[in-house]
C-alpha positions as CSV (number, residue, x, y, z in Angstrom):
1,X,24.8,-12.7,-36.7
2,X,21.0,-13.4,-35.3
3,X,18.3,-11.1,-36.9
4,X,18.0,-9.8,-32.8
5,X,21.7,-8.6,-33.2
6,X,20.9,-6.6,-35.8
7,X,17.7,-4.7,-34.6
8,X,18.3,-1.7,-33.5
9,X,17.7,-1.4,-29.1
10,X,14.7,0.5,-29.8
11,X,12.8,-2.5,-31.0
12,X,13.5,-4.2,-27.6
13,X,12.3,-1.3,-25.6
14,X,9.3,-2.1,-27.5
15,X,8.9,-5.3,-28.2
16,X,6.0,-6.6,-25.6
17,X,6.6,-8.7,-22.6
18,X,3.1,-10.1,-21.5
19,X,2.8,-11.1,-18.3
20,X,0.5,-13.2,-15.7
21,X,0.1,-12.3,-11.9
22,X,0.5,-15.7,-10.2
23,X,1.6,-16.8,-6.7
24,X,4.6,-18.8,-6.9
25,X,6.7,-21.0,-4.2
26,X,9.9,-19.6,-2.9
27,X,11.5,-22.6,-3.2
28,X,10.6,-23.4,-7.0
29,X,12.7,-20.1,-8.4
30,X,16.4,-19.6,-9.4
31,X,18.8,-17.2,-9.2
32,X,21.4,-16.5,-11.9
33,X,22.8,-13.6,-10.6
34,X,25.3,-12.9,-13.6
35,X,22.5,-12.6,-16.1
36,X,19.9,-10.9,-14.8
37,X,20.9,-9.2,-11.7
38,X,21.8,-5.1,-11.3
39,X,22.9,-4.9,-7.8
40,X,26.5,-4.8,-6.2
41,X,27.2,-7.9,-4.1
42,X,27.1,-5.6,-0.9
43,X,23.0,-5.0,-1.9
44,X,22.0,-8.6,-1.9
45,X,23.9,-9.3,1.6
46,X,21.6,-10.2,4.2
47,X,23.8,-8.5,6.9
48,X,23.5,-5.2,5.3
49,X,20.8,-2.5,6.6
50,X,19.2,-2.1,3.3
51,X,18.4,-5.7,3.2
52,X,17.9,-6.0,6.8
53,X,14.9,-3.0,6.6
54,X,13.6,-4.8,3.5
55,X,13.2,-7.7,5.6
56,X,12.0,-6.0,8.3
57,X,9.1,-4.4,5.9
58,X,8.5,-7.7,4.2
59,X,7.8,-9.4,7.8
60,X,5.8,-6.4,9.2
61,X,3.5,-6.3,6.3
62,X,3.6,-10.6,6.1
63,X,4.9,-11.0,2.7
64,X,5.9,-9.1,-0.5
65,X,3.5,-6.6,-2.0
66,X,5.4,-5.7,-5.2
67,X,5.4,-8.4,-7.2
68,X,8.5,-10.3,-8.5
69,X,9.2,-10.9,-12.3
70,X,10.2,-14.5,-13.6
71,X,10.3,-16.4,-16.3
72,X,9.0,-20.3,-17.0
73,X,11.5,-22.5,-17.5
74,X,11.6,-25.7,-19.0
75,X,12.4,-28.0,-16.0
76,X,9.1,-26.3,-14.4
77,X,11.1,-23.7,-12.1
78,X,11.4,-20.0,-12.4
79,X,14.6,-18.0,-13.1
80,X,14.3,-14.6,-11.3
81,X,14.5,-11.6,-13.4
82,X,14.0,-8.7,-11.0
83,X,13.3,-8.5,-7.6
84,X,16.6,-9.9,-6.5
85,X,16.4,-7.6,-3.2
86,X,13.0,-8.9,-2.0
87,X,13.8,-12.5,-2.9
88,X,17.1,-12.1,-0.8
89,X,15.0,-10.6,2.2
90,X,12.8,-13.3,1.7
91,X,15.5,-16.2,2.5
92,X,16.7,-14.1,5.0
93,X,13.6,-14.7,6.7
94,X,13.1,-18.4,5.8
95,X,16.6,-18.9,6.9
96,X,16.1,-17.0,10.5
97,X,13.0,-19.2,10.6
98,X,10.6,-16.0,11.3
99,X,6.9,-17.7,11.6
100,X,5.0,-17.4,8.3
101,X,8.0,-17.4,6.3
102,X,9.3,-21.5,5.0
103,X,10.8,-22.2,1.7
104,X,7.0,-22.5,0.2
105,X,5.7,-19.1,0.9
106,X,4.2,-17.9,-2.2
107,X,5.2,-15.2,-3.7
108,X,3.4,-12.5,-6.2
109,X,4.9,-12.9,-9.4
110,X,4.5,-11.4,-12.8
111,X,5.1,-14.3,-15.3
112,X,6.2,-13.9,-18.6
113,X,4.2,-15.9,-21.0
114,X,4.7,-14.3,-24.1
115,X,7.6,-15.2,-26.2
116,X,9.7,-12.2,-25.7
117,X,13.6,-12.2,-26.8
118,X,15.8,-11.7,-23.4
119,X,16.9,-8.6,-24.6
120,X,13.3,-7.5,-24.5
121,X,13.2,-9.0,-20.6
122,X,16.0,-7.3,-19.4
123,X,15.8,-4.0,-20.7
124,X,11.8,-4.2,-19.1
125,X,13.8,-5.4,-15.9
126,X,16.3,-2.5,-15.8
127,X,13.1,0.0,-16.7
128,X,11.3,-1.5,-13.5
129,X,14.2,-0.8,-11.3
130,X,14.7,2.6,-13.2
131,X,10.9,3.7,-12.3
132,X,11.6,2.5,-8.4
């Protein structure tokens, strides 16, 4: 058993998560929807009026205002960590071909560049989607 399985889950809800506002291409994140995603499948379908409305917002207002939150990895992409919604009204877009939206619109992101244990990033994930 890992010291981190044997904290108790406050420490995670504690543990810092620093963070750096960056702009980041479309194209250069990932999605691993079975680790960091909280939505039903019927959320993140593009055919559905939430996500259609969010699109709709997101082309009205020409881009994202709430930032996204990923997370470096190695190869030099991002894995997304929350904000699967916008980033799947996003595509939408790119894949309608709405002007202003291509695979390499940048996107505001929050970064994580501290060294903070996954269980730290998800439960600051689920919080964020908790405050909204």
């Amino acid at each position: 058993m890992s010291t981190a399985d044997k904290q108790p889950a406050e420490s995670f809800q504690s543990e810092r998560v620093d963070t750096e506002l960056q702009q980041v291409p479309l194209s250069s994140i990932v999605v691993r929807p079975t680790d960091f995603s909280f939505r039903d499948d019927d959320q993140l379908d593009v055919s559905s009026e939430g996500l259609k409305s969010l699109a709709e917002d997101i082309r009205v207002h020409g881009g994202l205002h709430t930032p996204v939150l990923l997370k470096r990895l190695p190869d030099g992409r991002f894995l997304l960590l929350d904000g699967h919604r916008r980033y799947h009204a996003l595509q939408s877009l790119v894949a309608e071909g709405v002007e202003g939206f291509t695979a390499d619109v940048a996107l505001p992101a929050h970064v994580i560049v501290s060294d903070a244990s996954e269980l730290a990033i998800v439960a600051r994930a689920v919080s964020a989607n908790v405050q909204r």
